[in-house]
C-alpha cells in the first residue's frame, strides 16, 4: 500500500511533528502510543516495524528528507519513509505543518473513529474532535474495530489498508483519502458529507476492480432475495431503501450496490443518505447537527449479508397521481436504463458495458413509476417474490 | 524470595550483569506463577528485561513471549495512568493549583534508564494542604468521582491525608495532601519537599515531580509504612540511592529528626535486598547508628498495627502530631462523620 502525502496546491515543503497530547513507550519490538484525550477504548496504538522507526526519528520536527537522513545516520533501513509518514499522519499521530512561518494553523488533534470493513479492504478513519461522534455514529454499521491496538492489521493479511482523515485547522476542514485532499473548506457539514462520498467512491472502485457490476442505488433483502433500487437523483432510491429497511427487511447497501457474476449482491452498510423531503416522508426527525442537506440515516437491524439478486427496480417518480405502474424491461431497455446508473472505473468503460450487457441478459429488471411512496412498498415486496432471473438468451 | 525472583528484582542494576551461560532456566510450569507475581508486584518490566538481557532463560520462545505480553498489557495501563496524570495536572493548573507527581509516574521517568521497566496502575499527585479541598472540588466538577465516602468536608480539608478519585477514563487518581501515612506525613516539611521540583515532559506538557532526594524520602516512607512487601518501592529506592551517591544526606535532611529512623530502616532494607549493589558505605554506616524518637517509635509501632488493624491505627498515628485543640477537632470530626455516614445512603459525590 502506497500512501502519498498531499502535495497539492503548491504548498510549501512540509515539516512533520509528533502530535501533542500523546504519551508513549518503547517496548522491545514496538512503540506503544496512547492519546491523552481519546476515549479509553480507542486511545492506545502499537506501532510496529518501519512505522515505529519513523516515529522514533521524529524526536524533533523534521521534513521528510531530514527524517530519511536521521534514519540513515542510525543505519536504520526504512524502504518507504513517505509511506510510513503518511500512515502516521493519517492516523493522527503525526501532524504536518508548513515549514515556513505564517503557514496554516496546526491541525486539531485527530482522534480515532474506527476501522471499517469495505468489501475486502480496511479503512482507518480519524477525525478532529468536533466530528468524531458524528462520524462514529454515521459509520457504526461499517466499523469493525475501535481498538487502536490492532490499527495496522487488515482483515486478511493481503487486504489493503486505507486512510480517511477529516481534519480541522482553525476554520478550515480538510478531508483526505490516503493522504490526498478531497475537500477543503470552511463547512463542517460539507466535510462530513464529502467523507461519506469519498467512502462511496472507494467502495465503487474496489467493487469494480473486483469484477463486480456496480449500480448506483440502494438494496434490501426481501424474502431472501436482494431488491436493488436504482434511478435518477430524486427518484426516491434512498428513501425507499430506508422505508423498506424500517419495515424489517434487512438493509444491504445504499449508494453503491455491487453484484458479482453469480448475481450475488454484496453488503455495504454505509448510512442511507436521506434528504429533508425523504426524512419527512418517513417521519424521521432531522436532528441538529452538521448535516443540513443530507442526513446519514442508519436504519437499524437487521443488516443483510450477501444475498442472491431478486430484481433490479428502476424507479421513476411522477408528479401527477399515477398509482404504481410496474413494467418488465427487456435486455435492451434494461441496458439503456442501467447505463446511467452504473458506476465504473474511468478508462474502463468498455469493460463496464461488457459486464452490464451480460448482466441484463440474465437479471430481472423492472421499471416502477409511482407518485405516492406509501403505495410502493407493498408493490416492491410482491415484486421481490415473483419468478427470478430471466433465462440467458443467445 | 526465590532466587529467580531475586534475579528479576536485580535486573538492570549495576553489579548484576548477567552471565548468560549461568542464567537459571525458568521451567515451563513455573513461568505462569512468576508472571503472576511480577504483575502483582508491578515488576513485569524487570521480568521482561531480565529475559531480554539473558539474566533468565525460559524453556521456549512461546513462554518468553507470554512474559513480554504480560508486560505489554501492564504497560498499556501505565500509559493510561500517565495520561490521567497529564490531564489532571493540566486541569488543576488552569485553576492555579500546582500538583506534583510522585511514586509511579515520576520514578519511572526520572529514576530508571528505561521508563518501561517501572509500571504503575494509578496516578499519585501532591497538592498543598491549603488547596487540597479546592483541588478535590475542581476534579469532581470535571467528572472525576470519589471511590469512597468522606467523613466531612471540613475534616477532609484539614486532616485527610489523601483523596482517592477515579478519572473519567477510569484510572485511579490519588490526590495527596500528605505523602506518608500517620505521624510522619504530618510532621514533614512540605515546603522543602516541594523545592527544586523536576519537570517531566509528558504529552508536550511539563509535569512537575519531586526532586531526587524528595523522591527517595517518599520511597523510604512507602517502604517502612507499606502494607505489602513493597518490592517495587525497594527497587525505586535502590535506583534513587545509586543516583544520589554521596548526596544521600539530603534525604536525611529532608526527613528531619523525626523521620530519620524511617530513612535508616529503609536504607538497611534496600541494602539487604540488593547485596550485589554498591551503595554508599557512609549511608549504611549512618543508618546503623540512628535511634528513633519517642513519637517516631510509637508511630512505627502504630504503622505495624495498621498493617493488621487498619485505618484507626493510622489515625492514632496522625494524632501524635496534633496539639490538644487540633486533636479535639480531629477526633470530633471522625465521630460526626461516621454518624452522618450511617444516616445516608452511599453516593460518591455527596458533598
XYZ file of C-alpha atoms in Angstrom:
745
model
C 0.000 0.000 0.000
C 1.487 3.257 -1.044
C 0.236 6.303 0.772
C 1.232 9.532 -0.830
C 1.271 12.686 1.234
C -0.658 15.682 -0.022
C 1.408 17.836 -2.313
C -1.453 19.731 -3.914
C -1.863 23.445 -4.485
C 1.851 24.232 -4.412
C 2.054 24.067 -0.645
C 5.496 24.638 0.779
C 7.565 21.704 1.927
C 6.087 20.165 4.975
C 7.518 19.545 8.377
C 6.341 16.624 10.426
C 5.933 16.705 14.160
C 4.592 14.217 16.655
C 1.055 15.012 17.733
C 0.726 16.726 21.051
C -1.173 15.104 23.918
C 0.390 11.702 23.285
C 2.354 9.610 25.790
C 4.362 6.647 24.612
C 6.829 3.918 25.483
C 9.322 1.852 23.572
C 8.928 -1.866 24.069
C 11.230 -4.477 22.604
C 9.531 -4.753 19.211
C 7.140 -1.804 19.117
C 6.285 1.685 20.217
C 3.163 1.927 22.344
C 1.347 5.207 21.878
C -1.515 6.498 23.996
C -3.562 9.572 23.219
C -4.300 11.610 26.305
C -7.649 12.940 25.103
C -9.096 9.885 23.373
C -11.757 7.640 24.821
C -10.281 4.733 26.794
C -11.103 2.055 24.245
C -9.575 3.919 21.313
C -6.670 5.661 22.982
C -3.952 3.073 22.577
C -1.973 2.127 19.467
C 1.030 -0.077 18.814
C 3.453 0.966 16.105
C 5.446 -1.970 14.776
C 8.184 -2.168 12.183
C 9.152 0.687 9.858
C 6.406 2.982 11.076
C 7.771 2.711 14.626
C 11.257 3.613 13.404
C 9.934 6.692 11.651
C 8.073 7.721 14.825
C 11.279 7.435 16.824
C 13.107 9.551 14.252
C 10.661 12.394 14.911
C 12.007 13.358 18.311
C 12.241 16.808 16.764
C 10.143 18.265 13.945
C 11.617 17.373 10.595
C 10.950 17.309 6.904
C 10.727 14.009 5.098
C 14.283 14.432 3.863
C 15.519 15.101 7.374
C 13.758 12.018 8.699
C 15.383 9.949 5.974
C 18.772 11.400 6.879
C 18.298 10.685 10.570
C 17.403 7.095 9.864
C 20.427 6.700 7.598
C 22.707 8.153 10.264
C 21.476 5.491 12.655
C 21.942 2.830 9.961
C 18.228 2.103 10.102
C 16.603 0.974 6.891
C 13.088 2.104 6.057
C 12.109 1.337 2.487
C 9.438 3.997 2.039
C 9.696 6.835 4.540
C 6.995 8.801 2.773
C 4.524 5.976 3.092
C 5.249 5.488 6.782
C 4.908 9.219 7.445
C 1.668 9.125 5.530
C 0.365 6.358 7.766
C 1.297 8.288 10.874
C -0.302 11.460 9.527
C -3.441 9.622 8.509
C -3.621 8.058 11.945
C -3.350 11.464 13.551
C -0.195 10.604 15.456
C 1.971 12.934 13.425
C 0.995 16.369 12.215
C 2.003 18.089 9.027
C 2.703 21.742 9.115
C 4.163 24.247 6.697
C 7.811 24.735 7.404
C 7.624 28.456 6.618
C 6.460 30.836 9.341
C 2.892 32.034 8.892
C 1.870 28.725 7.417
C -1.544 27.259 8.011
C -2.723 26.669 11.512
C -1.892 23.479 13.304
C -4.355 20.685 12.796
C -6.630 19.952 15.733
C -5.618 16.643 17.224
C -7.096 13.730 15.336
C -8.960 11.050 17.192
C -9.750 7.563 16.053
C -13.240 6.963 14.736
C -12.638 3.320 13.933
C -11.524 0.728 11.430
C -14.099 -0.003 8.745
C -14.545 -3.053 6.549
C -15.432 -2.029 2.995
C -15.711 -5.199 0.948
C -12.273 -6.781 1.309
C -10.467 -3.614 2.311
C -9.932 -1.945 5.664
C -10.319 1.791 6.095
C -8.970 3.622 9.090
C -10.965 6.733 9.900
C -9.682 9.605 12.022
C -11.200 12.985 12.632
C -10.721 16.148 14.630
C -12.804 16.191 17.760
C -15.907 18.113 16.589
C -16.785 15.426 14.037
C -15.684 12.267 15.810
C -19.022 11.496 17.376
C -20.997 12.247 14.234
C -18.752 10.111 12.062
C -18.647 7.263 14.557
C -22.425 7.290 14.698
C -22.886 7.503 10.938
C -20.368 4.753 10.210
C -21.225 2.486 13.112
C -22.507 -0.304 10.855
C -19.242 -0.374 8.930
C -16.925 -0.167 11.927
C -15.344 -3.497 12.802
C -12.948 -2.281 15.444
C -12.232 0.732 17.586
C -9.251 -0.965 19.190
C -6.260 1.043 18.114
C -4.050 -1.787 19.333
C -4.974 -3.513 16.080
C -4.616 -0.387 13.988
C -2.357 -1.816 11.359
C -3.958 -5.204 10.981
C -6.069 -5.562 7.857
C -8.929 -8.098 7.727
C -6.866 -10.575 5.745
C -3.117 -10.370 5.602
C -3.139 -9.262 1.956
C -6.059 -6.887 2.279
C -5.067 -3.278 1.700
C -5.380 -0.657 4.392
C -6.621 2.836 3.548
C -6.941 6.049 5.496
C -9.761 8.539 5.677
C -8.986 11.650 7.640
C -11.257 14.573 8.428
C -9.147 17.291 9.968
C -9.825 20.754 11.280
C -7.195 23.506 11.277
C -8.589 26.789 12.500
C -11.702 27.497 10.414
C -10.760 25.105 7.649
C -11.874 21.499 7.255
C -9.979 19.096 5.030
C -10.950 15.593 4.034
C -8.084 13.369 2.927
C -8.180 9.956 1.369
C -4.869 8.105 1.646
C -3.238 11.459 2.263
C -4.679 13.206 -0.788
C -7.044 16.136 -0.081
C -10.587 15.660 -1.303
C -12.486 18.538 0.277
C -11.030 21.681 1.798
C -13.312 24.425 3.017
C -14.992 26.037 5.963
C -18.073 23.874 6.204
C -18.073 21.024 8.713
C -21.331 19.879 7.141
C -19.732 19.532 3.730
C -16.654 17.886 5.221
C -18.835 15.200 6.768
C -20.754 14.803 3.535
C -17.561 14.604 1.499
C -16.105 11.985 3.829
C -19.094 9.755 3.143
C -18.833 10.419 -0.585
C -15.149 9.528 -0.573
C -16.023 6.275 1.118
C -18.609 5.560 -1.577
C -16.032 6.215 -4.264
C -13.619 3.817 -2.625
C -16.322 1.168 -2.350
C -17.211 1.599 -6.014
C -13.574 1.458 -7.171
C -12.925 -1.605 -5.085
C -16.012 -3.387 -6.367
C -15.263 -2.527 -9.992
C -11.685 -3.728 -9.591
C -13.038 -6.984 -8.195
C -15.081 -7.521 -11.350
C -18.477 -6.530 -9.949
C -21.307 -4.816 -11.770
C -21.744 -1.724 -9.649
C -25.037 0.148 -9.636
C -25.821 3.472 -8.050
C -28.746 2.718 -5.799
C -29.963 1.051 -2.658
C -30.735 -2.524 -1.716
C -32.610 -4.537 0.872
C -33.293 -8.238 1.204
C -36.903 -9.346 0.847
C -37.806 -12.987 1.209
C -34.169 -13.974 0.911
C -33.542 -12.056 -2.307
C -31.924 -8.697 -2.887
C -34.094 -5.960 -4.311
C -31.926 -3.266 -5.906
C -33.431 0.196 -6.358
C -31.884 2.484 -8.968
C -32.999 5.709 -10.552
C -32.121 9.297 -11.253
C -31.412 11.726 -8.478
C -34.620 12.469 -6.607
C -36.350 9.277 -7.719
C -36.515 8.081 -4.132
C -33.915 5.312 -4.086
C -32.578 6.087 -0.640
C -35.962 6.970 0.793
C -37.472 3.700 -0.369
C -34.456 1.743 0.798
C -34.900 3.285 4.228
C -38.657 2.689 4.165
C -38.201 -0.999 3.364
C -35.488 -1.349 5.985
C -37.753 0.202 8.582
C -40.390 -2.344 7.706
C -37.964 -5.016 8.839
C -36.315 -6.028 5.572
C -32.564 -6.490 6.031
C -30.607 -3.461 4.874
C -27.909 -4.324 2.372
C -26.477 -1.184 0.795
C -27.034 2.393 -0.307
C -25.331 4.489 -2.986
C -23.090 1.595 -4.105
C -24.589 -1.813 -4.922
C -22.054 -4.396 -6.084
C -23.247 -7.537 -7.859
C -20.913 -10.382 -8.826
C -21.043 -12.675 -11.828
C -23.230 -15.133 -9.961
C -25.733 -12.379 -9.193
C -24.843 -12.208 -5.546
C -25.251 -8.736 -4.088
C -22.577 -7.615 -1.606
C -23.285 -5.792 1.638
C -22.096 -2.212 2.138
C -23.722 -0.867 5.269
C -22.965 2.796 4.828
C -25.601 5.138 6.297
C -28.511 5.867 3.986
C -28.390 9.464 2.775
C -31.812 10.993 3.359
C -32.744 14.421 2.089
C -35.137 16.511 4.085
C -38.071 15.511 1.895
C -37.327 11.843 2.297
C -36.838 12.203 6.019
C -40.151 13.993 6.307
C -41.898 11.327 4.241
C -40.587 8.664 6.568
C -41.303 10.639 9.685
C -37.590 10.717 10.540
C -36.561 13.708 12.557
C -33.672 15.748 11.169
C -31.800 16.483 14.414
C -29.468 19.414 14.876
C -26.072 18.536 13.506
C -23.656 19.157 10.692
C -25.988 17.792 8.023
C -28.363 20.487 6.879
C -28.755 18.925 3.459
C -28.467 15.160 3.870
C -28.974 13.083 6.984
C -26.826 9.970 7.363
C -29.525 7.590 8.478
C -28.850 4.228 9.999
C -31.885 2.027 9.550
C -31.005 -0.301 12.392
C -31.069 -4.087 12.425
C -31.392 -6.398 10.685
C -28.376 -5.819 8.468
C -28.163 -8.117 5.494
C -25.267 -10.267 4.341
C -24.590 -11.137 0.708
C -27.826 -12.162 -0.947
C -28.865 -13.525 -4.336
C -30.329 -10.912 -6.626
C -34.095 -10.904 -6.949
C -34.896 -7.882 -9.067
C -33.456 -4.550 -10.141
C -36.085 -1.820 -9.966
C -35.653 1.350 -11.991
C -37.600 3.992 -10.087
C -39.346 6.967 -11.596
C -41.351 9.385 -9.524
C -44.309 11.109 -11.138
C -45.579 14.485 -10.029
C -49.097 13.553 -11.107
C -51.048 10.775 -9.394
C -50.418 7.585 -11.325
C -50.788 4.891 -8.701
C -47.994 2.353 -9.120
C -47.049 1.089 -12.570
C -44.686 -1.876 -12.817
C -43.272 -2.861 -16.220
C -40.788 -5.634 -17.054
C -37.899 -4.381 -19.176
C -36.274 -6.470 -21.886
C -32.474 -6.582 -22.066
C -32.029 -3.680 -24.488
C -34.388 -1.495 -22.452
C -32.651 -2.529 -19.232
C -29.248 -1.795 -20.753
C -30.322 1.720 -21.662
C -31.770 2.373 -18.210
C -28.906 0.889 -16.260
C -26.126 2.528 -18.259
C -26.824 5.785 -16.453
C -26.953 4.035 -13.096
C -23.745 2.066 -13.406
C -20.506 3.053 -11.732
C -17.311 2.144 -13.451
C -13.653 2.984 -13.455
C -12.540 5.906 -15.544
C -10.971 4.454 -18.656
C -12.738 1.162 -18.071
C -15.970 1.984 -19.852
C -15.642 -0.825 -22.391
C -15.359 -3.408 -19.627
C -18.243 -1.768 -17.783
C -20.511 -2.085 -20.825
C -19.476 -5.649 -21.367
C -20.403 -6.574 -17.811
C -23.660 -4.667 -17.975
C -24.635 -6.313 -21.245
C -24.029 -9.710 -19.727
C -25.875 -8.688 -16.609
C -29.088 -7.515 -18.243
C -29.340 -10.753 -20.250
C -29.722 -12.753 -17.062
C -31.116 -10.378 -14.434
C -34.697 -9.351 -13.969
C -35.087 -5.598 -14.403
C -38.362 -3.739 -13.981
C -39.421 -0.125 -14.226
C -41.605 1.237 -11.440
C -43.402 4.547 -11.797
C -45.083 5.945 -8.702
C -46.331 9.118 -7.165
C -47.041 8.125 -3.571
C -44.314 6.480 -1.564
C -46.750 4.694 0.692
C -48.189 2.694 -2.210
C -44.833 1.480 -3.454
C -43.607 -0.601 -0.550
C -46.266 -3.296 -0.898
C -45.698 -3.486 -4.655
C -41.972 -3.896 -4.166
C -42.478 -6.582 -1.595
C -44.639 -8.506 -4.040
C -42.286 -7.912 -6.953
C -39.420 -9.348 -4.981
C -41.023 -12.766 -4.660
C -42.079 -13.129 -8.272
C -40.124 -15.585 -10.500
C -36.450 -14.674 -10.565
C -33.815 -14.122 -13.252
C -34.687 -14.336 -16.891
C -33.015 -17.150 -18.716
C -29.950 -16.356 -20.744
C -30.821 -15.553 -24.352
C -28.459 -16.217 -27.222
C 12.070 -14.683 47.857
C 13.174 -17.308 45.377
C 16.473 -16.992 43.518
C 14.578 -16.359 40.278
C 12.536 -13.584 41.881
C 15.730 -12.085 43.247
C 17.197 -12.086 39.758
C 14.156 -10.251 38.462
C 14.486 -7.642 41.200
C 18.135 -7.112 40.316
C 17.623 -6.940 36.542
C 19.304 -3.908 35.073
C 21.075 -2.829 38.232
C 24.805 -2.175 38.067
C 26.645 -5.022 39.714
C 24.100 -7.532 38.483
C 25.423 -8.016 34.951
C 24.053 -11.359 33.851
C 26.143 -14.315 32.799
C 24.137 -15.870 30.042
C 25.925 -19.170 30.439
C 24.870 -19.237 34.080
C 21.388 -17.885 33.676
C 18.899 -20.039 35.547
C 16.200 -21.546 33.420
C 12.628 -20.937 34.389
C 10.651 -24.110 33.906
C 7.535 -24.049 31.776
C 5.323 -24.942 34.708
C 6.660 -22.205 36.956
C 6.625 -19.315 34.494
C 2.902 -18.548 34.828
C 3.323 -18.180 38.583
C 6.357 -15.972 38.090
C 4.429 -13.786 35.650
C 1.555 -13.505 38.106
C 3.939 -12.477 40.850
C 5.538 -9.895 38.572
C 2.141 -8.443 37.650
C 1.073 -8.206 41.298
C 4.333 -6.554 42.335
C 4.438 -4.241 39.272
C 7.691 -5.885 38.173
C 6.765 -7.070 34.684
C 9.186 -4.562 33.200
C 12.073 -6.032 35.115
C 10.985 -9.582 34.296
C 10.775 -8.726 30.607
C 14.179 -7.048 30.783
C 15.693 -9.990 32.668
C 14.609 -12.353 29.909
C 15.768 -9.977 27.178
C 19.233 -9.441 28.661
C 19.706 -13.115 29.371
C 19.617 -12.971 33.156
C 16.825 -15.510 32.992
C 16.368 -18.245 30.461
C 12.995 -19.719 29.606
C 12.406 -23.094 28.061
C 10.617 -21.848 24.965
C 10.122 -18.672 22.964
C 6.381 -19.021 23.427
C 6.797 -18.708 27.161
C 9.163 -15.772 26.804
C 6.502 -14.119 24.695
C 3.971 -14.739 27.436
C 6.107 -12.728 29.821
C 6.538 -9.961 27.271
C 2.812 -9.971 26.500
C 2.015 -9.618 30.188
C 4.321 -6.619 30.364
C 2.806 -5.131 27.245
C -0.631 -5.372 28.787
C 0.504 -3.824 32.065
C 2.329 -1.058 30.231
C -0.838 -0.095 28.458
C -2.437 0.504 31.847
C 0.579 2.555 32.847
C 0.183 4.752 29.778
C -3.458 5.286 30.666
C -2.406 6.281 34.168
C 0.187 8.625 32.711
C -2.466 10.208 30.514
C -4.606 10.701 33.580
C -1.672 12.433 35.263
C -1.284 14.802 32.317
C -4.962 15.694 32.228
C -5.300 16.084 35.963
C -2.239 18.309 36.278
C -3.475 20.480 33.400
C -6.947 20.773 34.916
C -5.555 21.872 38.247
C -3.004 24.201 36.669
C -5.816 26.048 34.905
C -7.129 26.896 38.365
C -3.773 27.926 39.734
C -3.280 24.712 41.707
C 0.155 23.169 41.382
C 0.273 19.408 41.516
C 3.433 17.356 41.941
C 3.720 13.864 40.565
C 5.396 11.233 42.704
C 5.777 7.460 43.007
C 4.987 5.507 39.799
C 4.901 8.058 37.002
C 7.669 10.196 38.498
C 10.019 7.362 39.391
C 9.556 5.618 36.053
C 10.700 8.638 34.080
C 13.297 10.058 36.420
C 14.918 7.091 38.140
C 15.037 4.270 35.612
C 17.181 4.052 32.473
C 14.038 2.972 30.632
C 10.637 4.097 31.951
C 9.132 0.892 30.594
C 10.865 -1.012 33.386
C 8.642 0.617 36.017
C 4.901 0.165 35.689
C 2.091 1.597 37.725
C -1.655 1.356 37.773
C -2.603 4.717 39.178
C -1.508 8.320 39.445
C -0.247 9.933 42.640
C -0.264 13.723 42.860
C 0.543 16.004 45.791
C -1.066 19.409 46.285
C -0.538 21.938 49.017
C -2.826 21.333 52.030
C -4.376 24.794 51.675
C -5.502 23.917 48.135
C -6.428 20.324 48.813
C -10.170 20.871 49.181
C -10.364 23.154 46.144
C -8.433 20.629 44.087
C -10.871 17.865 45.005
C -13.839 20.067 44.181
C -12.345 21.039 40.849
C -11.787 17.450 39.853
C -15.256 16.414 40.943
C -16.672 19.225 38.816
C -14.654 17.887 35.894
C -16.290 14.483 36.129
C -13.953 12.657 38.476
C -15.675 10.556 41.110
C -14.824 9.551 44.636
C -14.174 5.896 45.310
C -15.168 6.141 48.968
C -17.331 8.362 51.094
C -15.571 11.092 53.000
C -16.179 11.879 56.656
C -16.911 15.572 56.245
C -15.883 18.463 54.037
C -14.042 20.476 56.681
C -12.433 17.427 58.223
C -11.182 16.341 54.852
C -9.653 19.716 54.066
C -7.872 19.852 57.376
C -6.886 16.294 58.184
C -7.304 13.859 55.309
C -4.021 12.526 54.069
C -5.294 11.794 50.602
C -8.402 11.506 48.494
C -8.837 8.633 46.098
C -10.647 9.590 42.904
C -11.467 7.951 39.636
C -10.871 9.920 36.445
C -13.469 9.844 33.667
C -11.126 7.483 31.831
C -11.450 5.001 34.712
C -7.926 5.474 36.042
C -7.444 5.909 39.796
C -6.044 9.305 40.709
C -4.828 9.726 44.286
C -4.635 13.321 45.381
C -2.358 13.688 48.414
C -2.049 16.496 50.893
C 0.452 14.329 52.731
C 2.818 11.836 51.166
C 3.215 9.464 54.095
C 0.737 7.900 56.448
C 0.159 8.876 60.042
C 2.592 10.855 62.152
C 5.380 11.036 59.607
C 3.105 12.510 56.979
C 2.005 15.300 59.310
C 5.447 16.365 60.504
C 7.150 16.514 57.086
C 8.431 19.871 55.885
C 6.474 20.057 52.666
C 7.895 23.351 51.580
C 11.352 21.805 51.481
C 9.937 18.682 49.890
C 8.490 20.717 47.007
C 11.679 22.720 46.447
C 13.734 22.018 43.319
C 10.904 20.150 41.644
C 11.966 18.410 38.437
C 9.903 18.679 35.273
C 8.946 15.641 33.244
C 7.702 16.368 29.742
C 4.640 14.231 29.110
C 2.434 14.796 26.063
C 4.237 18.091 25.428
C 3.311 19.314 28.883
C 5.585 19.948 31.853
C 4.515 17.809 34.783
C 6.477 18.625 37.907
C 7.778 15.855 40.096
C 9.595 15.930 43.405
C 13.354 16.252 43.391
C 15.559 13.173 43.651
C 16.142 13.454 47.423
C 12.400 14.006 47.945
C 11.512 11.016 45.802
C 13.962 8.888 47.741
C 12.469 10.082 51.024
C 8.977 9.182 49.840
C 10.266 5.760 48.827
C 11.643 5.349 52.351
C 8.298 6.212 53.896
C 6.441 3.948 51.494
C 8.741 1.017 52.287
C 8.607 1.497 56.051
C 4.889 2.113 56.230
C 3.672 -0.085 53.370
C 1.154 -2.810 53.930
C 2.734 -5.179 51.446
C 6.282 -6.292 50.649
C 6.737 -3.155 48.553
C 9.281 -4.798 46.287
C 8.956 -2.208 43.548
C 9.354 0.547 46.146
C 12.590 -1.020 47.297
C 13.762 -1.154 43.712
C 12.796 2.507 43.347
C 14.918 3.394 46.346
C 17.823 1.338 45.040
C 17.741 3.288 41.775
C 17.472 6.573 43.672
C 20.323 5.803 46.075
C 22.596 4.891 43.211
C 21.776 8.182 41.513
C 22.153 10.163 44.742
C 25.540 8.669 45.510
C 27.110 10.926 48.154
C 24.057 13.204 48.209
C 22.224 10.704 50.419
C 22.427 13.142 53.335
C 19.939 15.376 51.536
C 17.362 12.651 52.104
C 18.152 12.593 55.789
C 17.948 16.379 55.982
C 14.518 16.339 54.382
C 13.329 13.654 56.793
C 14.307 15.748 59.770
C 14.926 14.424 63.227
C 11.591 12.595 63.458
C 11.809 10.849 60.123
C 15.443 9.753 60.311
C 14.540 6.348 61.695
C 12.364 5.632 58.675
C 15.157 6.562 56.315
C 17.627 4.418 58.224
C 15.317 1.398 58.233
C 14.708 1.738 54.509
C 18.390 2.131 53.654
C 19.057 -1.073 55.556
C 16.199 -2.920 53.890
C 17.402 -1.988 50.406
C 21.000 -2.878 51.161
C 19.841 -6.321 52.308
C 17.637 -6.777 49.281
C 20.441 -5.908 46.846
C 23.672 -7.330 48.272
C 25.479 -7.089 44.933
C 24.907 -3.371 44.557
C 27.435 -0.931 45.968
C 25.552 1.700 47.899
C 27.350 4.489 49.701
C 29.076 2.889 52.706
C 28.679 6.078 54.754
C 24.924 5.883 54.302
C 24.767 2.361 55.640
C 27.101 3.220 58.481
C 24.929 6.170 59.422
C 21.771 4.008 59.233
C 23.151 1.639 61.842
C 23.530 4.484 64.341
C 20.065 6.003 64.173
C 17.718 5.699 67.138
C 14.051 6.622 66.849
C 12.493 9.490 68.746
C 9.716 8.649 71.187
C 6.977 9.631 68.781
C 8.830 8.013 65.929
C 8.937 4.708 67.745
C 5.254 4.933 68.639
C 4.369 5.859 65.081
C 6.301 2.913 63.681
C 4.528 0.614 66.120
C 1.191 2.039 65.031
C 2.206 1.545 61.423
C 2.816 -2.081 62.258
C -0.635 -2.207 63.869
C -2.147 -0.560 60.817
C -0.979 -3.459 58.701
C -3.406 -5.645 60.593
C -5.841 -3.263 62.256
C -6.189 -0.701 59.502
C -7.209 2.905 59.365
C -7.790 3.608 63.036
C -4.117 2.925 63.783
C -3.163 5.456 61.093
C -5.497 7.953 62.704
C -3.890 7.427 66.105
C -0.503 7.844 64.490
C -1.576 11.153 62.984
C -2.897 12.296 66.315
C 0.625 12.033 67.778
C 1.467 15.156 65.765
C -1.533 17.236 66.821
C -1.944 19.672 69.669
C -4.929 19.352 72.059
C -7.259 21.675 70.148
C -6.493 20.095 66.809
C -6.841 16.658 68.373
C -10.324 17.557 69.559
C -11.294 18.696 66.092
C -9.690 15.601 64.550
C -11.465 13.133 66.833
C -14.724 15.053 66.804
C -14.743 15.209 63.051
C -14.301 11.450 62.793
C -17.166 10.817 65.203
C -19.572 13.209 63.479
C -18.603 11.972 60.052
C -19.251 8.365 60.985
C -22.657 9.322 62.337
C -23.554 11.123 59.100
C -22.368 8.212 57.031
C -24.709 5.889 58.851
C -27.655 8.184 58.183
C -27.448 8.491 54.440
C -27.065 6.115 51.525
C -23.666 5.890 49.890
C -23.070 8.251 46.993
C -19.567 9.022 45.779
C -20.068 12.729 45.112
C -22.213 13.755 48.042
C -20.559 16.836 49.482
